[in-house]
Coordinates of C-alpha atoms in Angstrom, one line a residue:
Chain D
M1 CA -241.4 104.8 -128.2
L2 CA -244.7 103.7 -127.5
E3 CA -243.7 101.7 -125.1
K4 CA -242.9 104.9 -123.2
L5 CA -245.3 106.8 -124.2
L6 CA -247.5 104.6 -122.5
L7 CA -245.5 103.8 -119.7
N8 CA -245.6 107.7 -118.8
H9 CA -248.7 108.1 -119.6
Y10 CA -249.2 110.9 -117.1
E11 CA -246.1 113.0 -118.2
A12 CA -247.3 112.6 -122.3
A13 CA -250.4 114.4 -121.0
A14 CA -249.1 116.7 -118.8
V15 CA -246.9 117.7 -121.7
I16 CA -249.9 117.9 -124.7
L17 CA -251.8 119.6 -122.3
S18 CA -249.0 122.6 -121.8
G19 CA -248.5 122.8 -125.3
I20 CA -252.5 123.4 -125.7
G21 CA -252.2 125.9 -123.0
L22 CA -249.2 127.7 -124.7
T23 CA -250.4 127.8 -128.3
N24 CA -254.0 129.6 -126.8
L25 CA -251.4 131.7 -125.4
L26 CA -249.7 133.0 -127.7
L27 CA -252.2 132.5 -131.2
Q28 CA -255.4 133.5 -129.7
R29 CA -256.3 137.3 -130.4
N30 CA -259.6 136.9 -127.9
L31 CA -258.4 137.8 -124.0
I32 CA -260.2 135.5 -122.5
K33 CA -259.5 132.4 -124.2
K34 CA -255.8 133.8 -124.1
I35 CA -256.2 133.9 -120.3
I36 CA -257.5 130.3 -120.2
G37 CA -254.9 129.3 -122.3
L38 CA -252.9 129.9 -119.7
N39 CA -254.7 127.9 -117.2
I40 CA -254.6 125.1 -119.3
M41 CA -250.7 125.4 -119.3
D42 CA -250.7 125.9 -115.2
T43 CA -253.0 122.9 -115.2
A44 CA -250.2 120.6 -117.1
V45 CA -247.6 121.8 -115.1
Y46 CA -249.7 120.7 -111.9
L47 CA -250.9 117.5 -113.2
F48 CA -246.9 116.6 -114.0
L49 CA -246.0 117.6 -110.7
A50 CA -248.6 115.2 -108.9
A51 CA -247.6 112.7 -111.0
K52 CA -244.3 112.5 -110.1
G53 CA -245.4 112.5 -106.5
Y54 CA -247.3 110.0 -106.2
V55 CA -246.0 106.4 -105.9
E56 CA -248.9 103.2 -106.2
G57 CA -249.2 101.8 -102.5
R58 CA -247.7 105.2 -100.3
A59 CA -249.9 106.9 -98.5
A60 CA -250.1 110.8 -97.7
P61 CA -247.3 111.6 -95.8
I62 CA -249.6 112.1 -92.7
L63 CA -248.6 109.7 -89.8
I64 CA -250.2 106.6 -89.7
A65 CA -251.5 105.3 -86.0
D66 CA -249.6 101.3 -85.5
G67 CA -252.5 100.2 -82.7
A68 CA -250.4 100.3 -80.3
G69 CA -250.5 103.8 -78.9
G70 CA -247.7 104.7 -81.1
W71 CA -246.8 105.9 -85.1
L72 CA -245.3 104.3 -88.0
R73 CA -242.0 106.0 -88.9
S74 CA -241.0 104.4 -91.7
S75 CA -240.1 106.5 -94.5
E76 CA -241.1 104.1 -97.3
L77 CA -244.6 103.9 -96.3
Y78 CA -245.4 108.1 -97.1
V79 CA -245.0 109.9 -100.3
N80 CA -243.0 112.8 -100.7
P81 CA -245.2 115.4 -99.7
V82 CA -242.6 118.6 -101.9
P83 CA -244.2 118.1 -104.8
A84 CA -248.5 118.6 -103.4
G85 CA -246.1 121.6 -101.8
L86 CA -245.6 122.7 -105.1
V87 CA -248.4 122.2 -107.0
L88 CA -250.3 124.3 -104.0
T89 CA -247.8 126.9 -103.8
G90 CA -248.2 126.7 -108.0
I91 CA -252.3 127.1 -107.8
V92 CA -251.9 129.9 -105.4
V93 CA -249.5 132.1 -107.4
S94 CA -251.7 130.9 -111.1
V95 CA -255.4 132.1 -109.4
S96 CA -253.4 136.2 -108.7
V97 CA -252.1 136.2 -112.4
T98 CA -255.2 135.1 -113.7
A99 CA -257.3 137.4 -111.5
F100 CA -254.9 140.6 -112.7
A101 CA -255.3 139.6 -115.9
L102 CA -258.6 139.6 -115.8
A103 CA -258.7 143.0 -114.5
L104 CA -256.5 144.7 -117.0
T105 CA -259.0 142.8 -120.0
L106 CA -261.7 144.7 -117.9
K107 CA -260.4 147.3 -118.3
I108 CA -259.6 147.3 -122.4
Y109 CA -263.4 146.1 -122.7
E110 CA -264.3 149.2 -120.7
S111 CA -262.1 151.3 -123.2
Y112 CA -262.1 150.2 -126.7
G113 CA -265.9 147.8 -126.2
T114 CA -263.9 144.4 -127.8
L115 CA -261.9 141.6 -126.4
N116 CA -260.5 141.1 -129.3
I117 CA -256.4 142.6 -128.8
D118 CA -255.9 143.3 -132.4
E119 CA -259.1 145.5 -132.9
A120 CA -257.9 147.5 -129.6
L121 CA -254.7 147.8 -131.2
L122 CA -257.0 149.6 -133.9
K123 CA -259.1 151.8 -132.4
M124 CA -256.0 152.8 -130.0
T125 CA -253.6 153.7 -133.0
Q126 CA -256.6 155.4 -134.9
E127 CA -257.8 157.6 -131.8
Q128 CA -253.8 158.6 -130.9
E129 CA -254.0 160.0 -134.6
Q130 CA -256.5 161.7 -134.0
I131 CA -255.2 163.2 -131.5
E132 CA -251.9 164.3 -133.2
A133 CA -254.4 165.4 -135.7
R134 CA -255.4 167.8 -132.8
I135 CA -252.4 169.3 -131.4
D136 CA -251.3 170.1 -134.7
E137 CA -254.0 171.9 -135.8
A138 CA -254.1 173.8 -132.6
E139 CA -250.4 174.9 -132.9
E140 CA -251.2 176.1 -136.1
E141 CA -253.5 178.4 -134.8
V142 CA -250.9 179.5 -132.8
L143 CA -248.1 180.5 -134.8
A144 CA -251.1 182.2 -137.7
Chain F
M1 CA -215.9 135.7 -89.5
I2 CA -219.5 137.2 -89.9
N3 CA -221.1 138.6 -87.0
M4 CA -225.3 138.3 -86.5
F5 CA -225.7 141.7 -87.4
A6 CA -224.0 141.0 -91.0
Y7 CA -225.7 137.1 -91.0
N8 CA -229.4 138.6 -90.6
I9 CA -228.8 141.4 -93.4
P10 CA -230.4 139.7 -96.5
F11 CA -233.5 138.2 -94.8
A12 CA -233.8 141.3 -92.9
S13 CA -233.7 143.5 -96.4
I14 CA -236.4 141.4 -98.3
F15 CA -238.4 141.4 -94.7
L16 CA -238.5 145.2 -94.6
M17 CA -239.5 145.7 -98.3
M18 CA -242.0 143.4 -97.8
I19 CA -243.5 144.9 -94.1
A20 CA -243.6 148.5 -95.8
A21 CA -245.8 146.8 -98.8
I22 CA -247.9 145.9 -96.0
V23 CA -248.0 149.1 -93.6
T24 CA -248.2 151.6 -96.5
P25 CA -251.9 151.0 -97.4
L26 CA -252.7 151.8 -93.8
L27 CA -251.0 155.1 -94.2
P28 CA -253.2 158.8 -95.2
K29 CA -253.9 158.8 -98.5
H30 CA -253.7 162.4 -99.0
G31 CA -249.5 163.7 -99.1
R32 CA -246.8 161.8 -99.9
V33 CA -246.2 160.0 -96.8
P34 CA -246.4 156.9 -98.6
E35 CA -243.7 158.0 -101.2
K36 CA -241.8 159.2 -98.2
L37 CA -241.5 155.7 -96.5
S38 CA -240.1 153.6 -99.4
C39 CA -237.4 155.9 -99.9
V40 CA -236.4 156.1 -96.4
M41 CA -237.3 152.1 -96.5
I42 CA -235.2 151.8 -99.3
A43 CA -232.3 154.0 -98.0
I44 CA -232.5 151.2 -94.7
V45 CA -231.6 148.5 -97.2
G46 CA -228.8 150.3 -99.1
V47 CA -226.9 150.9 -95.9
L48 CA -227.2 147.5 -94.8
S49 CA -226.4 146.0 -98.0
A50 CA -223.6 148.7 -98.2
Y51 CA -222.4 147.4 -94.1
L52 CA -223.1 143.4 -95.8
L53 CA -220.8 144.5 -98.6
Y54 CA -218.0 145.7 -95.4
V55 CA -218.0 142.8 -93.4
L56 CA -217.9 140.5 -96.3
T57 CA -215.2 141.8 -98.4
R58 CA -213.3 143.5 -95.4
G59 CA -209.4 142.6 -96.0
G60 CA -209.3 141.4 -99.6
Q61 CA -211.2 138.1 -98.1
S62 CA -214.3 137.2 -100.6
L63 CA -216.2 135.8 -97.9
S64 CA -219.9 134.3 -98.6
F65 CA -222.8 132.1 -96.2
N66 CA -225.7 130.7 -96.6
F67 CA -228.9 132.0 -94.5
A68 CA -231.0 129.1 -93.3
M69 CA -234.4 130.0 -93.0
G70 CA -235.9 128.8 -89.4
H71 CA -232.8 127.3 -88.9
F72 CA -233.7 124.2 -91.0
P73 CA -230.8 122.2 -92.2
A74 CA -229.8 122.6 -95.7
P75 CA -231.2 119.5 -98.1
W76 CA -234.7 120.4 -96.4
G77 CA -234.5 124.2 -95.7
N78 CA -235.1 126.9 -97.5
E79 CA -232.1 129.1 -97.8
L80 CA -230.5 132.5 -98.6
R81 CA -227.1 133.1 -99.6
A82 CA -224.9 135.8 -99.8
G83 CA -221.3 137.0 -101.0
P84 CA -220.0 140.3 -102.7
L85 CA -222.0 139.6 -106.1
E86 CA -225.0 139.6 -104.3
A87 CA -224.1 142.4 -101.5
V88 CA -223.1 144.6 -104.5
L89 CA -225.8 143.9 -106.7
S90 CA -229.0 144.6 -103.9
L91 CA -226.7 148.2 -102.8
V92 CA -227.0 149.1 -106.1
F93 CA -230.4 148.2 -107.1
S94 CA -231.5 150.5 -103.7
V95 CA -229.6 153.0 -104.3
A96 CA -231.3 153.2 -108.6
M97 CA -234.0 152.7 -107.4
L98 CA -233.8 155.0 -104.7
L99 CA -232.8 157.7 -107.3
S100 CA -235.5 156.6 -109.7
L101 CA -238.2 157.7 -107.2
T102 CA -236.7 160.6 -106.0
G103 CA -235.8 162.0 -109.5
N104 CA -239.3 161.9 -110.7
F105 CA -241.2 162.7 -107.8
A106 CA -242.7 165.5 -109.7
S107 CA -243.9 163.7 -112.4
T108 CA -244.8 160.5 -110.5
A109 CA -247.7 163.4 -108.7
E110 CA -248.5 164.7 -112.5
D111 CA -249.9 161.3 -113.5
I112 CA -251.0 159.4 -111.0
A113 CA -253.9 160.5 -108.6
P114 CA -253.2 160.2 -105.4
A115 CA -255.5 157.2 -104.0
R116 CA -253.2 155.3 -106.8
R117 CA -250.2 156.4 -105.9
Q118 CA -250.2 154.5 -102.6
I119 CA -251.0 151.5 -104.2
F120 CA -247.5 152.8 -107.1
C121 CA -245.9 152.3 -103.8
V122 CA -246.9 149.3 -102.6
L123 CA -246.2 147.8 -106.1
V124 CA -242.6 149.7 -105.8
N125 CA -242.0 148.1 -102.3
L126 CA -242.9 144.4 -103.4
L127 CA -241.0 145.1 -106.7
T128 CA -237.4 145.9 -104.3
A129 CA -238.4 142.8 -101.8
S130 CA -238.7 140.9 -104.8
L131 CA -235.3 141.9 -106.7
L132 CA -233.5 141.1 -103.7
A133 CA -235.2 138.2 -102.8
L134 CA -233.9 137.2 -106.4
T135 CA -230.5 138.5 -106.1
Y136 CA -230.2 136.6 -102.5
T137 CA -232.1 133.2 -103.0
N138 CA -230.6 129.6 -103.1
D139 CA -233.7 128.1 -103.8
L140 CA -235.1 127.3 -107.4
F141 CA -238.7 127.1 -106.1
T142 CA -238.1 130.6 -104.1
A143 CA -236.8 132.3 -107.3
Y144 CA -240.0 131.1 -109.0
V145 CA -242.1 132.3 -106.4
F146 CA -240.6 136.0 -106.4
I147 CA -240.3 136.0 -110.3
E148 CA -244.2 135.8 -110.0
I149 CA -244.6 138.2 -107.7
N150 CA -241.8 140.4 -110.0
T151 CA -244.3 140.5 -112.5
I152 CA -247.3 141.3 -111.1
A153 CA -245.6 143.7 -109.5
A154 CA -244.0 145.1 -112.5
C155 CA -247.1 145.1 -115.2
A156 CA -248.8 146.6 -112.3
I157 CA -246.8 149.7 -112.1
V158 CA -247.0 150.4 -115.9
A159 CA -250.5 149.9 -115.9
V160 CA -251.1 152.4 -112.7
K161 CA -250.9 155.4 -115.0
E162 CA -254.4 155.6 -116.0
G163 CA -255.2 155.3 -119.7
P164 CA -256.0 152.4 -122.3
E165 CA -252.5 152.7 -123.7
T166 CA -250.9 151.6 -120.4
A167 CA -253.7 149.0 -119.6
R168 CA -253.2 147.7 -123.5
A169 CA -249.2 147.4 -122.9
A170 CA -249.8 145.9 -119.3
L171 CA -251.4 143.3 -120.2
R172 CA -249.2 142.7 -123.6
Y173 CA -246.4 142.6 -121.1
L174 CA -248.1 140.5 -118.3
I175 CA -249.5 137.8 -121.6
M176 CA -245.6 137.5 -122.6
S177 CA -244.2 137.4 -118.9
L178 CA -246.8 134.6 -117.9
V179 CA -245.2 132.6 -121.3
G180 CA -241.8 133.3 -119.6
S181 CA -242.6 132.1 -116.3
G182 CA -244.9 129.6 -117.3
L183 CA -241.7 127.5 -118.8
V184 CA -239.5 128.7 -115.9
M185 CA -242.2 126.6 -113.6
I186 CA -242.3 123.2 -116.6
A187 CA -237.9 123.7 -115.9
I188 CA -237.9 123.9 -112.6
C189 CA -240.4 120.6 -112.2
L190 CA -237.7 119.0 -114.4
L191 CA -235.1 119.8 -112.8
Y192 CA -236.6 118.6 -109.3
D193 CA -238.1 115.5 -111.3
L194 CA -234.4 114.9 -112.0
T195 CA -232.5 116.2 -109.2
G196 CA -234.3 115.7 -105.9
H197 CA -233.8 118.9 -105.0
L198 CA -234.5 123.2 -104.7
L199 CA -231.4 124.5 -103.2
M200 CA -228.9 125.3 -105.4
Q201 CA -225.9 123.6 -104.6
N202 CA -227.4 120.1 -103.9
M203 CA -229.3 120.8 -108.0
H204 CA -225.9 121.3 -108.9
G205 CA -224.1 118.3 -107.0
A206 CA -226.9 115.7 -108.6
I207 CA -226.0 117.6 -112.4
Q208 CA -222.8 117.3 -111.8
V209 CA -223.4 113.3 -111.3
L210 CA -225.6 113.1 -113.9
V211 CA -223.1 114.8 -116.8
A212 CA -220.4 112.5 -115.4
T213 CA -222.5 109.3 -116.2
K214 CA -224.4 110.6 -119.4
S215 CA -227.5 109.5 -118.5
Y216 CA -230.6 112.0 -118.5
M217 CA -228.9 114.3 -121.1
M218 CA -232.4 114.9 -122.9
P219 CA -234.5 116.3 -120.0
L220 CA -231.1 117.7 -118.9
T221 CA -231.0 119.9 -121.9
V222 CA -234.9 120.3 -122.6
S223 CA -235.1 122.2 -118.8
L224 CA -232.0 124.3 -119.4
A225 CA -233.4 125.1 -123.1
L226 CA -236.8 126.3 -120.9
I227 CA -235.2 127.8 -118.2
T228 CA -233.3 130.3 -120.4
T229 CA -236.0 130.7 -122.5
G230 CA -238.4 131.8 -119.9
L231 CA -236.4 134.2 -118.1
A232 CA -234.5 135.5 -121.7
I233 CA -238.1 136.2 -122.4
K234 CA -238.2 138.3 -119.3
S235 CA -235.6 139.9 -119.3
A236 CA -236.3 141.0 -122.6
L237 CA -233.6 139.0 -124.6
Y238 CA -234.2 140.4 -128.6
P239 CA -236.0 138.2 -130.4
F240 CA -238.5 138.3 -127.5
A241 CA -238.3 142.1 -126.4
S242 CA -241.4 143.2 -128.6
W243 CA -243.5 143.4 -125.4
L244 CA -240.7 146.1 -123.8
P245 CA -241.1 149.2 -125.4
D246 CA -245.1 149.6 -125.4
A247 CA -244.2 148.8 -121.9
H248 CA -241.5 151.3 -120.9
G249 CA -242.7 153.4 -122.9
S250 CA -246.3 154.6 -122.2
S251 CA -245.7 154.3 -118.1
T252 CA -245.3 157.2 -116.0
N253 CA -241.6 158.0 -115.8
A254 CA -240.9 156.5 -112.3
S255 CA -241.6 152.9 -114.1
S256 CA -240.3 153.6 -117.2
A257 CA -236.4 153.8 -114.8
I258 CA -237.3 151.0 -112.6
L259 CA -238.9 148.8 -115.3
S260 CA -235.5 149.3 -117.6
G261 CA -233.2 150.2 -115.1
L262 CA -233.8 147.1 -112.3
V263 CA -236.6 144.6 -113.0
L264 CA -234.9 143.6 -116.4
K265 CA -231.6 143.2 -113.9
G266 CA -233.5 140.5 -111.6
H267 CA -234.0 137.9 -114.3
I268 CA -230.6 138.4 -116.1
I269 CA -229.3 137.7 -112.1
T270 CA -231.6 134.8 -112.3
I271 CA -230.0 133.0 -115.3
I272 CA -226.3 134.0 -114.4
K273 CA -227.3 132.2 -110.7
I274 CA -228.5 129.8 -112.3
F275 CA -225.9 128.9 -115.1
C276 CA -222.9 129.5 -112.5
R277 CA -224.5 127.7 -109.6
V278 CA -227.0 124.5 -110.6
Y279 CA -225.8 123.8 -114.0
G280 CA -221.9 125.0 -113.2
L281 CA -220.1 126.9 -116.4
D282 CA -218.8 123.9 -117.7
V283 CA -222.2 121.8 -117.8
I284 CA -223.7 125.2 -119.7
H285 CA -220.2 124.6 -122.0
V286 CA -221.5 120.5 -122.7
L287 CA -225.3 121.9 -123.1
R288 CA -224.5 124.0 -125.7
M289 CA -226.3 126.5 -124.4
D290 CA -223.5 129.4 -124.2
T291 CA -223.5 129.6 -127.8
V292 CA -227.3 130.1 -128.5
I293 CA -226.8 133.1 -125.6
F294 CA -224.0 134.4 -127.3
I295 CA -225.3 134.7 -131.1
L296 CA -229.1 135.9 -129.4
G297 CA -226.5 139.2 -127.4
I298 CA -225.1 139.8 -130.5
A299 CA -228.1 139.9 -132.6
A300 CA -229.5 142.2 -129.5
M301 CA -227.0 144.7 -129.8
I302 CA -227.4 145.3 -133.0
M303 CA -231.7 144.8 -133.5
G304 CA -232.0 147.1 -130.7
S305 CA -230.1 149.8 -131.7
V306 CA -231.9 149.2 -135.6
H307 CA -235.3 149.3 -134.2
A308 CA -233.9 152.1 -131.9
L309 CA -233.3 154.1 -134.6
R310 CA -236.6 154.0 -136.4
Q311 CA -238.0 155.6 -133.1
K312 CA -239.8 159.2 -133.1
N313 CA -240.7 159.0 -129.4
V314 CA -237.8 159.5 -127.0
K315 CA -238.5 157.3 -124.6
R316 CA -239.5 154.7 -127.0
M317 CA -236.0 155.3 -128.2
I318 CA -234.3 154.5 -124.8
A319 CA -236.5 151.6 -124.3
W320 CA -235.1 150.3 -127.4
S321 CA -231.9 151.1 -126.3
S322 CA -232.1 148.9 -123.5
V323 CA -232.9 145.8 -125.6
A324 CA -229.3 146.4 -127.6
Q325 CA -228.2 146.7 -123.8
V326 CA -229.6 143.8 -122.3
G327 CA -227.6 142.2 -125.9
Y328 CA -224.7 143.2 -124.2
I329 CA -225.1 141.7 -120.8
F330 CA -226.0 138.7 -122.2
L331 CA -222.8 138.8 -124.6
G332 CA -221.3 138.3 -121.4
V333 CA -222.9 135.7 -120.3
G334 CA -222.6 133.9 -123.4
L335 CA -218.6 133.8 -123.4
N336 CA -219.0 131.8 -120.4
T337 CA -215.9 132.5 -118.2
V338 CA -215.7 134.0 -115.2
A339 CA -214.5 137.6 -116.6
G340 CA -217.7 137.5 -119.4
V341 CA -219.9 136.6 -116.5
A342 CA -218.1 139.5 -114.1
A343 CA -217.9 141.6 -117.2
A344 CA -221.9 141.2 -117.9
C345 CA -222.5 141.7 -113.9
L346 CA -221.0 145.6 -114.4
H347 CA -222.7 145.9 -117.4
I348 CA -226.0 145.1 -115.1
I349 CA -224.4 147.6 -112.3
V350 CA -223.5 150.7 -114.9
H351 CA -226.9 150.2 -116.6
A352 CA -228.6 150.1 -113.5
C353 CA -227.0 153.5 -112.9
V354 CA -227.3 155.4 -116.7
K355 CA -230.8 154.2 -118.0
P356 CA -232.8 155.3 -114.8
M357 CA -230.9 158.7 -115.2
L358 CA -232.0 158.4 -119.4
F359 CA -236.1 158.2 -118.2
T360 CA -235.4 161.0 -115.9
A361 CA -233.6 163.0 -118.1
A362 CA -236.2 162.1 -120.8
G363 CA -238.9 162.9 -118.2
G364 CA -237.7 166.1 -117.6
L365 CA -237.2 167.6 -121.1
S366 CA -240.2 166.4 -122.4
N367 CA -241.8 167.8 -119.1
A368 CA -240.1 171.1 -120.4
A369 CA -241.9 170.6 -123.9
G370 CA -245.3 170.5 -122.7
H371 CA -245.5 166.9 -122.1
K372 CA -244.4 166.4 -125.4
K373 CA -242.9 162.6 -126.3
G374 CA -241.6 163.3 -129.4
L375 CA -238.3 163.8 -130.5
H376 CA -239.3 166.8 -132.8
A377 CA -240.9 168.6 -130.3
L378 CA -237.7 168.8 -127.6
M379 CA -236.1 171.5 -129.5
G380 CA -234.3 173.6 -127.2
T381 CA -235.3 171.7 -123.9
F382 CA -231.9 171.8 -122.8
Y383 CA -232.2 175.8 -121.8
V384 CA -235.3 175.4 -119.8
N385 CA -234.1 172.5 -117.7
V386 CA -230.1 171.9 -117.9
W387 CA -230.4 169.0 -115.3
A388 CA -232.4 167.0 -117.6
G389 CA -230.2 168.2 -121.1
L390 CA -227.1 167.3 -118.7
G391 CA -228.3 163.8 -117.7
L392 CA -229.0 163.1 -121.3
I393 CA -225.8 163.8 -123.0
A394 CA -224.2 162.2 -119.9
G395 CA -226.2 158.9 -120.8
A396 CA -225.7 159.3 -124.3
C397 CA -222.0 159.5 -124.2
S398 CA -222.7 156.4 -121.5
M399 CA -223.8 153.9 -124.1
M400 CA -221.7 155.2 -127.1
G401 CA -219.0 153.9 -124.7
I402 CA -216.7 157.6 -124.6
P403 CA -214.3 157.0 -122.2
G404 CA -214.6 158.5 -118.7
F405 CA -219.0 157.6 -118.5
A406 CA -219.8 154.7 -116.8
G407 CA -220.5 152.4 -120.6
F408 CA -217.0 152.7 -121.8
A409 CA -216.1 150.8 -118.4
S410 CA -218.4 148.2 -118.9
K411 CA -217.6 147.6 -123.1
L412 CA -213.9 148.0 -121.8
S413 CA -214.1 144.8 -119.4
L414 CA -216.8 143.0 -122.1
T415 CA -213.7 143.5 -125.0
L416 CA -210.8 142.5 -122.4
A417 CA -213.0 139.1 -121.9
S418 CA -213.6 138.3 -124.8
F419 CA -209.8 137.9 -125.7
E420 CA -210.2 134.6 -124.2
H421 CA -213.2 133.4 -126.3
G422 CA -212.5 131.3 -129.5
S423 CA -215.4 133.9 -131.1
I424 CA -213.6 137.4 -130.4
F425 CA -213.5 138.2 -134.1
W426 CA -217.7 138.4 -133.4
A427 CA -217.6 139.7 -130.1
L428 CA -215.5 142.7 -131.2
S429 CA -217.3 143.2 -134.4
A430 CA -220.8 143.2 -132.3
L431 CA -219.5 145.7 -130.2
A432 CA -218.1 147.8 -132.8
A433 CA -221.2 148.0 -134.7
S434 CA -223.5 148.2 -131.8
S435 CA -221.6 150.7 -130.1
V436 CA -221.7 153.0 -133.5
L437 CA -225.5 152.3 -133.8
N438 CA -225.7 153.9 -130.7
A439 CA -224.1 156.8 -131.6
L440 CA -226.6 156.7 -134.8
Y441 CA -229.6 158.0 -132.3
Y442 CA -228.3 159.6 -129.1
V443 CA -226.4 162.4 -131.1
P444 CA -229.0 163.5 -133.0
A445 CA -231.3 163.3 -129.7
V446 CA -228.7 165.5 -128.0
I447 CA -227.8 167.6 -130.9
V448 CA -231.5 168.3 -131.2
V449 CA -232.1 169.1 -127.6
M450 CA -229.7 171.7 -127.3
T451 CA -230.6 173.8 -130.9
R452 CA -231.9 176.8 -129.7
S453 CA -235.1 177.2 -131.2
K454 CA -236.3 181.1 -132.0
D455 CA -239.6 181.9 -130.3
A456 CA -237.9 179.1 -127.3
H457 CA -239.2 182.1 -124.7
K458 CA -242.9 181.6 -125.8
K459 CA -243.3 177.6 -126.3
F460 CA -241.6 176.6 -122.9
T461 CA -243.6 177.3 -120.0
A462 CA -242.8 174.2 -117.7
P463 CA -242.3 174.7 -114.3
P464 CA -238.3 175.0 -113.1
P465 CA -236.9 171.7 -112.2
T466 CA -237.3 170.8 -108.6
L467 CA -234.6 170.2 -105.5
S468 CA -235.4 166.5 -105.7
Y469 CA -234.7 166.6 -109.5
K470 CA -231.3 168.1 -109.4
V471 CA -230.5 166.1 -106.0
S472 CA -230.9 162.8 -108.3
M473 CA -229.3 163.9 -111.3
S474 CA -226.6 165.0 -109.6
V475 CA -226.0 161.6 -107.9
F476 CA -226.9 159.8 -111.1
L477 CA -224.3 161.6 -112.7
A478 CA -221.6 161.4 -110.3
L479 CA -222.6 158.0 -110.2
N480 CA -221.9 157.8 -114.0
F481 CA -218.2 159.6 -113.4
Y482 CA -217.5 157.2 -110.4
L483 CA -218.0 153.9 -112.5
G484 CA -216.4 155.3 -115.6
L485 CA -213.4 156.4 -113.6
F486 CA -212.6 153.7 -110.9
C487 CA -214.4 151.1 -112.4
V488 CA -211.3 148.6 -111.3
P489 CA -211.5 147.8 -107.6
L490 CA -215.2 147.6 -108.6
L491 CA -214.5 144.3 -111.3
R492 CA -212.4 143.2 -109.3
L493 CA -214.7 142.9 -106.4
I494 CA -217.1 141.2 -109.0
T495 CA -214.6 138.9 -110.3
R496 CA -214.1 137.9 -106.4
G497 CA -217.7 137.6 -106.2
V498 CA -218.3 135.3 -108.8
N499 CA -215.6 133.4 -108.1
V500 CA -216.5 132.0 -104.7
L501 CA -220.4 132.1 -107.0

């Protein structure tokens, strides 16, 4: 068991990191910490992909000159470029999602003056109750 | 054979909507040009999909083809795939999207300021593009990218109506969606690691070999569990549905209609494609995921309706009813047979036509009552906006499964599909219980709306429904009756589509 963990230590680290990220994303009440949790989770996936895409002793998938005017074309010399491509796409997605989440957080902070999602909910319910009470009063006046 | 024009339609429809999204910010901000552009583009996509459907199913055949993006051959290049099922779904999606926009033309103008309306149109175009891409894609990582585009656009059309309530609902929706897409991403990485492919048919081949040799069964099960959970969160399967009523209940009517009718369906289609094309229904059964989906589907059918019973706000009630309807779809998927999946697809189509109609009707009625959403405030609004009233009644009958209405067709096919399954008792009991529960909250709503209140002429000063509202509502009603009365050819078509999936 421990041997397998040591052999796959990158993957083990990725799993632990994604667990930390997911827990933060779900359980933190502070919105900024939630978003940090999201980023940790995404980073864990990139670590996993990068670890899977790397083969020891092989070069990045860019042709190497063989010194005689040609190129070394054997696929044994290079790593698979697809995982790196996936990581890049993932980073782009994660940046845009983070920006959007931060924008919404800012909006909530402007409305309620708090980053705690529970406090914001409490304030919202109170405000709604007040508005409903006011509407009821107005209706009663009209009827009277 | 498929002609060149039809061959390019899947890519062209996605590309057209993308181009529309890019062009929209350049249009004049005032007036309604951006919305008209969106409507025209979606209508074009609808016509193209109808033609594609005709070409693929002409003369009783069921053709399908792979479109190689950039002409790179299969294991390396990115691919789109089109068959009868994909064509009929994109046709239904574009029709429902168009009607949701035109039906709520007036209420969108009231809820959203002109400058933001342009952004709304960009988001709607992106959302349509992502739905089409999820329907057509043959590459799992492309599916992931479009799931994320779909997430951002869907959360943003909630937040586009100003107010702290929508910002909070959108943020909650976003967080749950991000948990879902994170799980999907991890699962796709695991699958890529196991199979070495991203194209669905190549993954399928590799997974067949893994299952036959009983190797790497644990990672395979984990990947399936993660991808199903991730997409179930995004499609609001019951225990993960708590975000839905907030998001669908607080947004503007057009957004609610689009979110409930279409956005959820994009993710369900992805699940169905992953089950049928990546793992294969036999492997799903070996890994026991069909039982999990079946049980969760039944729980959703019951609990969604139980929650809907307790709502006082009409839009939140309809939103919880969506949770129950998603349960029906997952019940069909959980049967894990071709007939079950076909019935699930029929219910996707039925719900994509009925739920936008219900939201449009509820919007019209609460508008008639002076923008109040409480159920009791809607008393007598039927007589102010007859079209909305008719829409609510037809939608309610459909959700209860009254013969002749759309919901009856899909419930009937779900029932027939469950006859082939071992757990027929549970499936039939759940269908019966859920139908009764649906009636328990839809019938009182209809009664309230149709009860004349004494001071009706004093209370209601809302303008009469616009022409676009009437036209969209009559098309919705016609679709509802068409699906209810002539579902057999459609079901046969879907079954052929599922068979070649």
